[in-house]
XYZ file of C-alpha atoms in Angstrom:
473
model
C 6.501 13.730 17.261
C 8.104 10.623 18.751
C 8.284 7.152 17.220
C 8.560 3.773 18.897
C 9.187 0.174 17.876
C 6.573 -2.572 17.422
C 8.825 -4.967 19.374
C 10.055 -2.661 22.119
C 7.623 -0.051 23.373
C 10.317 1.662 25.430
C 12.089 2.877 22.264
C 11.778 6.594 21.515
C 13.263 8.159 18.408
C 12.624 10.981 15.939
C 11.291 10.873 12.392
C 14.731 11.316 10.818
C 16.114 8.238 12.560
C 13.009 6.176 11.790
C 13.089 7.137 8.109
C 16.810 6.733 7.457
C 17.137 3.416 9.306
C 13.918 1.913 7.932
C 13.488 -0.501 10.821
C 15.107 -0.885 14.233
C 18.324 -2.883 13.568
C 18.543 -3.884 17.222
C 15.162 -5.652 17.341
C 14.002 -6.016 13.737
C 10.873 -4.093 14.778
C 8.979 -1.551 12.681
C 8.602 2.085 13.624
C 5.198 3.541 14.494
C 4.170 6.881 16.031
C 3.934 6.828 19.820
C 0.537 8.441 19.350
C -1.639 9.136 16.331
C -2.357 12.894 16.149
C -5.804 14.212 15.247
C -6.428 16.408 12.243
C -7.700 19.921 12.780
C -11.491 20.132 13.019
C -11.410 23.007 10.522
C -10.224 20.541 7.867
C -12.511 17.693 8.930
C -15.624 19.873 9.042
C -15.280 21.747 5.762
C -18.534 21.786 3.813
C -16.665 21.225 0.559
C -13.941 18.772 -0.353
C -10.411 20.141 0.243
C -7.694 19.790 -2.388
C -5.433 16.764 -2.237
C -2.325 18.887 -1.638
C -4.037 20.704 1.246
C -4.912 17.367 2.845
C -1.380 16.046 2.281
C 0.213 19.104 3.881
C -2.148 19.270 6.876
C -1.655 15.553 7.523
C 2.110 15.467 6.971
C 2.929 18.437 9.182
C 1.558 16.590 12.215
C 4.226 13.909 11.754
C 7.060 16.242 10.731
C 6.584 18.752 13.546
C 9.864 20.199 14.892
C 11.934 18.472 12.180
C 10.793 20.062 8.912
C 9.694 23.721 8.697
C 6.266 24.250 7.131
C 7.744 26.131 4.161
C 10.090 23.232 3.338
C 7.283 20.721 3.800
C 5.026 22.653 1.433
C 7.772 22.523 -1.212
C 8.137 18.757 -0.664
C 4.371 18.228 -1.044
C 4.198 20.357 -4.197
C 7.102 18.433 -5.726
C 5.617 15.066 -4.731
C 2.142 15.498 -6.119
C 1.755 17.069 -9.554
C -1.034 14.478 -9.899
C -4.300 13.886 -8.035
C -6.351 10.989 -6.641
C -9.743 11.259 -8.390
C -12.806 9.876 -6.587
C -15.004 8.455 -9.357
C -18.654 7.467 -8.746
C -19.542 4.287 -10.672
C -22.940 3.533 -9.147
C -25.106 5.305 -6.542
C -23.256 3.815 -3.543
C -19.817 2.995 -4.974
C -16.827 5.235 -5.595
C -13.521 4.222 -7.171
C -10.479 5.964 -5.699
C -8.078 6.110 -8.650
C -4.532 5.848 -7.345
C -2.755 5.265 -10.663
C -2.203 8.798 -11.941
C 1.427 9.018 -10.810
C 4.485 8.339 -12.987
C 4.461 4.526 -12.580
C 0.651 4.138 -12.695
C 0.303 2.582 -9.235
C -0.700 3.722 -5.742
C 2.865 3.225 -4.540
C 3.765 6.552 -6.187
C 1.991 8.421 -3.378
C 4.197 6.906 -0.695
C 7.417 6.469 -2.659
C 7.702 10.054 -3.877
C 7.105 11.504 -0.417
C 9.556 9.068 1.128
C 12.260 9.814 -1.461
C 12.046 13.529 -0.874
C 11.962 13.089 2.893
C 15.056 10.877 2.764
C 16.855 13.318 0.488
C 15.983 16.134 2.900
C 17.277 14.263 5.951
C 20.300 12.880 4.081
C 21.508 16.148 2.582
C 24.355 16.666 5.062
C 25.567 13.049 5.165
C 28.903 12.179 3.558
C 28.379 8.419 3.170
C 25.721 7.318 0.661
C 22.457 5.799 1.846
C 21.621 2.415 0.307
C 17.946 1.557 -0.068
C 16.990 -2.131 -0.200
C 13.433 -2.876 -1.250
C 11.487 -6.065 -1.927
C 8.542 -5.802 -4.303
C 5.659 -8.021 -5.348
C 5.003 -5.831 -8.359
C 4.439 -2.085 -8.113
C 6.484 -0.964 -5.108
C 9.821 -1.390 -6.852
C 8.997 0.663 -9.915
C 7.501 3.447 -7.796
C 10.562 3.510 -5.538
C 12.955 3.348 -8.472
C 11.184 6.206 -10.216
C 11.012 8.292 -7.038
C 14.731 7.909 -6.245
C 16.118 7.989 -9.785
C 18.873 10.584 -9.955
C 18.638 11.518 -6.242
C 22.170 12.390 -5.129
C 23.614 10.448 -2.213
C 21.007 7.655 -2.331
C 21.258 4.352 -4.193
C 18.495 1.774 -4.604
C 18.547 -2.020 -4.979
C 15.182 -3.608 -5.853
C 14.478 -7.328 -5.364
C 11.537 -8.881 -7.219
C 10.354 -12.485 -7.756
C 11.579 -13.617 -11.155
C 8.757 -14.626 -13.514
C 6.010 -13.897 -10.969
C 4.979 -10.385 -11.952
C 3.389 -9.050 -15.125
C 5.505 -8.349 -18.211
C 4.945 -4.601 -17.985
C 5.749 -4.572 -14.272
C 9.034 -6.390 -14.945
C 9.940 -3.979 -17.745
C 9.448 -1.104 -15.317
C 11.822 -2.746 -12.846
C 14.472 -4.105 -15.185
C 15.162 -0.938 -17.185
C 16.448 1.407 -14.490
C 19.967 2.806 -14.775
C 22.361 4.903 -12.686
C 21.684 4.828 -8.961
C 18.812 2.304 -9.250
C 19.387 -1.432 -9.896
C 17.159 -4.497 -9.804
C 17.700 -8.139 -8.833
C 15.440 -10.912 -10.157
C 15.255 -13.441 -7.312
C 14.592 -17.108 -8.033
C 11.750 -17.334 -5.520
C 8.588 -15.540 -4.440
C 7.961 -12.170 -2.801
C 8.320 -13.564 0.705
C 11.798 -14.801 -0.239
C 12.701 -11.313 -1.468
C 11.386 -9.799 1.730
C 13.356 -12.267 3.869
C 16.585 -11.383 2.065
C 16.011 -7.686 2.714
C 15.042 -8.152 6.366
C 18.082 -10.378 6.955
C 20.343 -7.705 5.492
C 18.898 -5.125 7.889
C 19.783 -7.285 10.883
C 23.229 -8.243 9.529
C 25.521 -6.370 11.920
C 28.615 -6.708 9.735
C 26.805 -5.402 6.664
C 25.317 -2.453 8.523
C 28.732 -1.490 9.861
C 29.992 -1.271 6.302
C 26.985 0.416 4.670
C 24.211 2.795 5.634
C 21.067 0.809 4.867
C 17.398 1.693 4.792
C 14.142 0.320 3.390
C 11.629 1.769 0.969
C 8.619 -0.497 1.002
C 5.923 -0.241 3.652
C 8.474 -1.454 6.208
C 9.538 2.213 6.199
C 7.248 4.566 8.078
C 7.876 7.262 5.442
C 6.195 5.061 2.815
C 3.273 4.261 5.067
C 2.274 7.652 6.453
C 1.723 9.441 3.109
C -0.673 6.711 1.999
C -2.989 8.039 4.707
C -3.249 11.274 2.690
C -5.529 9.765 0.072
C -7.752 8.066 2.653
C -8.398 11.411 4.344
C -8.934 13.117 0.990
C -11.301 10.463 -0.366
C -13.353 10.167 2.812
C -13.828 13.934 3.092
C -14.721 14.136 -0.605
C -17.347 11.393 -0.303
C -18.727 12.883 2.911
C -19.244 16.194 1.116
C -20.881 14.796 -2.007
C -22.717 11.680 -0.811
C -26.091 13.289 -0.066
C -26.171 14.749 -3.574
C -25.106 11.481 -5.213
C -27.298 8.979 -3.377
C -29.651 10.870 -1.020
C -28.129 9.070 2.001
C -27.598 11.437 4.906
C -24.531 10.664 7.041
C -23.771 7.300 5.391
C -21.388 4.718 6.782
C -18.287 5.190 4.626
C -16.545 1.865 4.049
C -13.060 1.687 2.488
C -12.507 -1.510 0.503
C -8.769 -2.151 0.397
C -6.960 -4.645 -1.881
C -4.443 -6.078 0.580
C -1.145 -7.971 0.280
C 1.554 -6.738 2.629
C -1.204 -4.838 4.479
C 0.626 -1.508 4.441
C -2.279 0.101 2.595
C -4.797 -1.050 5.189
C -2.483 0.118 7.987
C -2.401 3.585 6.405
C -6.193 3.565 6.337
C -6.316 2.652 10.022
C -3.975 5.562 10.759
C -6.175 7.934 8.731
C -9.253 6.780 10.648
C -7.488 7.367 13.975
C -6.615 10.871 12.748
C -10.295 11.656 12.311
C -11.005 10.776 8.668
C -14.754 9.970 8.452
C -14.226 6.300 7.639
C -16.680 4.018 9.408
C -14.986 0.736 8.597
C -12.853 -1.292 6.222
C -12.952 -4.398 4.098
C -9.539 -6.063 3.773
C -9.867 -7.787 0.394
C -7.233 -10.256 -0.736
C -6.568 -13.287 -2.910
C -5.742 -16.891 -1.958
C -2.823 -15.566 0.122
C -5.300 -15.094 2.952
C -3.076 -15.143 6.015
C -4.792 -12.171 7.651
C -8.409 -13.220 6.898
C -7.572 -16.621 8.386
C -6.115 -14.926 11.457
C -9.228 -12.796 11.903
C -11.380 -15.928 11.593
C -9.396 -18.262 13.843
C -7.105 -16.152 16.009
C -4.081 -18.083 14.724
C -1.523 -16.118 12.735
C 0.143 -18.626 10.447
C 2.477 -17.175 7.790
C 2.845 -19.429 4.776
C 4.527 -19.555 1.392
C 2.806 -17.199 -1.028
C 0.975 -18.498 -4.098
C 1.037 -16.869 -7.522
C -2.221 -15.239 -8.627
C -3.602 -12.808 -11.214
C -3.450 -10.080 -8.540
C 0.265 -10.605 -8.066
C 1.031 -7.496 -6.005
C -1.010 -9.119 -3.228
C 0.889 -12.423 -3.349
C 2.230 -12.133 0.193
C 2.072 -15.025 2.641
C 3.820 -13.295 5.552
C 2.639 -9.661 5.517
C 5.043 -7.363 7.361
C 2.420 -4.899 8.450
C 0.472 -7.441 10.464
C 3.017 -6.501 13.113
C 2.053 -2.824 12.934
C -1.670 -3.561 12.885
C -1.454 -5.673 16.032
C 0.618 -2.963 17.715
C -2.325 -0.612 17.133
C -5.270 -2.933 17.790
C -6.133 -6.284 19.300
C -7.805 -8.833 17.038
C -11.114 -8.388 18.874
C -10.959 -4.620 18.357
C -10.234 -5.010 14.644
C -13.121 -7.389 14.158
C -15.463 -4.637 15.330
C -14.841 -2.482 12.262
C -12.782 -4.518 9.758
C -14.431 -7.150 7.588
C -12.201 -9.417 5.544
C -12.783 -11.127 2.234
C -10.800 -13.307 -0.116
C -11.283 -14.679 -3.589
C -9.429 -16.812 -6.136
C -8.405 -16.082 -9.718
C -11.836 -17.062 -10.997
C -13.376 -14.523 -8.650
C -10.853 -11.902 -9.749
C -11.809 -12.361 -13.402
C -15.460 -12.287 -12.414
C -14.843 -9.013 -10.574
C -13.224 -7.369 -13.615
C -16.086 -8.552 -15.846
C -18.813 -7.622 -13.341
C -17.476 -4.121 -12.762
C -17.253 -3.512 -16.513
C -20.661 -4.963 -17.321
C -22.498 -3.145 -14.543
C -20.755 0.227 -14.611
C -18.672 0.457 -17.791
C -15.559 0.944 -15.640
C -12.434 -1.059 -16.496
C -10.709 -2.116 -13.296
C -7.375 -3.854 -12.717
C -7.097 -7.310 -11.032
C -6.303 -5.844 -7.600
C -9.124 -3.333 -7.638
C -11.318 -6.136 -8.958
C -10.790 -8.114 -5.749
C -12.043 -5.043 -3.867
C -14.985 -4.575 -6.245
C -15.942 -8.239 -5.877
C -15.856 -7.960 -2.093
C -18.038 -4.836 -2.023
C -20.502 -6.146 -4.604
C -20.913 -9.481 -2.790
C -21.316 -7.742 0.580
C -24.146 -5.603 -0.817
C -25.804 -8.419 -2.732
C -26.366 -10.899 0.055
C -23.078 -11.995 1.651
C -23.501 -9.738 4.689
C -27.174 -10.642 5.065
C -26.306 -14.349 4.969
C -23.612 -13.867 7.581
C -25.911 -11.886 9.877
C -28.650 -14.507 9.449
C -26.426 -17.117 11.028
C -24.923 -18.735 7.947
C -21.206 -17.916 8.067
C -18.988 -18.696 5.125
C -16.404 -21.451 5.546
C -12.854 -20.088 5.586
C -12.032 -22.702 2.937
C -14.379 -21.037 0.439
C -13.942 -17.617 -1.157
C -16.029 -14.968 0.537
C -16.430 -13.042 3.787
C -14.648 -14.033 6.960
C -17.137 -15.058 9.648
C -17.063 -11.914 11.742
C -19.722 -9.217 11.801
C -18.434 -5.613 12.071
C -20.572 -3.031 13.845
C -21.403 -1.325 10.523
C -22.951 -4.478 9.040
C -26.534 -3.358 9.705
C -25.964 -0.222 7.608
C -25.435 -2.499 4.604
C -28.826 -4.125 5.129
C -30.445 -0.727 5.726
C -28.906 0.723 2.525
C -27.140 3.376 4.607
C -23.568 2.633 3.486
C -21.361 3.782 0.642
C -18.108 2.164 -0.445
C -14.775 3.530 -1.639
C -12.947 0.849 -3.630
C -9.224 1.542 -3.902
C -8.050 1.066 -7.484
C -4.355 0.545 -6.902
C -2.933 0.236 -10.430
C -3.757 1.170 -14.004
C -5.504 -1.738 -15.769
C -3.050 -1.476 -18.687
C -0.365 -2.989 -16.437
C -2.418 -6.199 -16.583
C -3.733 -5.912 -20.133
C -3.888 -9.642 -20.866
C -5.900 -10.391 -17.737
C -8.282 -7.496 -18.352
C -8.812 -8.569 -21.957
C -9.448 -12.150 -20.836
C -12.209 -10.899 -18.521
C -13.779 -8.186 -20.657
C -12.752 -8.872 -24.254
C -11.127 -5.429 -24.310
C -7.468 -4.562 -23.838
C -7.050 -1.231 -22.019
C -5.072 1.527 -23.714
C -1.502 1.898 -22.441
C -0.595 5.349 -21.067
C 2.335 7.000 -22.823
C 4.459 6.881 -19.690
C 4.217 3.083 -19.677
C 4.480 2.521 -23.401
C 7.837 4.275 -23.691
C 9.590 1.703 -21.465
C 8.655 -1.302 -23.614
C 11.613 -0.863 -25.956
C 14.223 -0.163 -23.286
C 16.888 -2.855 -22.652
C 16.613 -5.142 -19.628
C 19.341 -4.659 -17.040
C 18.228 -6.742 -14.066
C 20.561 -9.356 -12.557
C 19.288 -12.842 -11.642
C 20.271 -14.248 -8.244
C 19.339 -17.338 -6.270
C 17.202 -17.239 -3.149
C 20.277 -17.393 -0.955
C 21.346 -14.767 1.590
C 25.053 -15.538 1.248
C 24.865 -14.827 -2.490
C 22.812 -11.681 -1.901
C 25.227 -10.408 0.760
C 28.176 -11.079 -1.523
C 26.477 -9.164 -4.359
C 25.779 -6.214 -2.050
C 29.339 -6.028 -0.779
C 30.707 -6.137 -4.288
C 28.283 -3.679 -5.891
C 27.584 -1.190 -3.115
C 31.237 -0.620 -2.275
C 31.707 1.498 -5.367
C 29.083 4.008 -4.284
């Protein structure tokens, strides 16, 4: 399998190089497969849902061909995923894909654990340590820190926006020790991301240290997120007729979206043959991509703080990958986009709980709100010639080809629940009157000491800190 660069299509490299370098230091471009391979029909046409590990292995081996023997890859998959991704029906046409059963209670565990083990595998013969730099808007950092904790030969530096993530999220980030450290940046997520990207293109720094990334900039974080799309879509395909008496429904994935890595993984899964008809990119007031789909103008902007903080991204990195795969006009054929504000997020948490009994986190709630509104009149209004203004929360004014299946009651939705609601207990209680129980694996970190270091939003200061602190490793 060959990989190329979003900014230079003539580039050809292998998976090891793409993973260990994170992004192309010569261009600042992101790595993508030269072609998206198709899954075996034997897997896609099974009359019963395959296991998650089977899906993960069958998907991963297509990207690791010739670089990782199947036996080694099976061991990596088994080590990565002692947990599952349950597909939970909450009403006749809605499923919740629970992605919070990993060690840090967020969907980032699926990508981070695979990436950590892949990096360790490729790095095992290197003498110089590999230094991972990662910017996080909430859950990425803790998943990466957990995945790499104690991994020999690899050190991790996590940058997060000081005071702009939940208390429990910050405790997860600020309590790491050993080879994992965190920096609290006086700025927003986009500032953190700029610092990291600048470091990757800093020739002097890269000559001194081996650097790589661990958020969805890195292809090894992105590809494994396609595993759960394939798994969920095949599971719903197998059970849908029994659940809702709809034969061959349109399967729509509703994706809470910030840096748009999760949606990109879904697009990859669809290209591989996963039976996903279309997508809803659901986000908060940081609606750069919905605005681009509506107007054709891509205008990055400063991110705004919201209750769904992991989606507070004003300049999403993976827009570059998405546009390397599809034109805007192509995307509009099968991707609907939706945005809401904090009031809508709270309404989504309350609505989901009241109508189904399910307690959903603020990010999943944005997805729930999108799907519920689409079914309850928003798509009909749009198709009747009354598009929503881009200034108001709601659907972007484009009609995907699957829109008629909504009106005909021939569609089912998979809402991605990206984090455990306990990570946002105060917000959930505000919406529902109930505070979700905290899993043991989260509760135990509450009494650990904070160890993060505060820095200004200044590359010179960040570079100085790196040169001082990485040199000892």
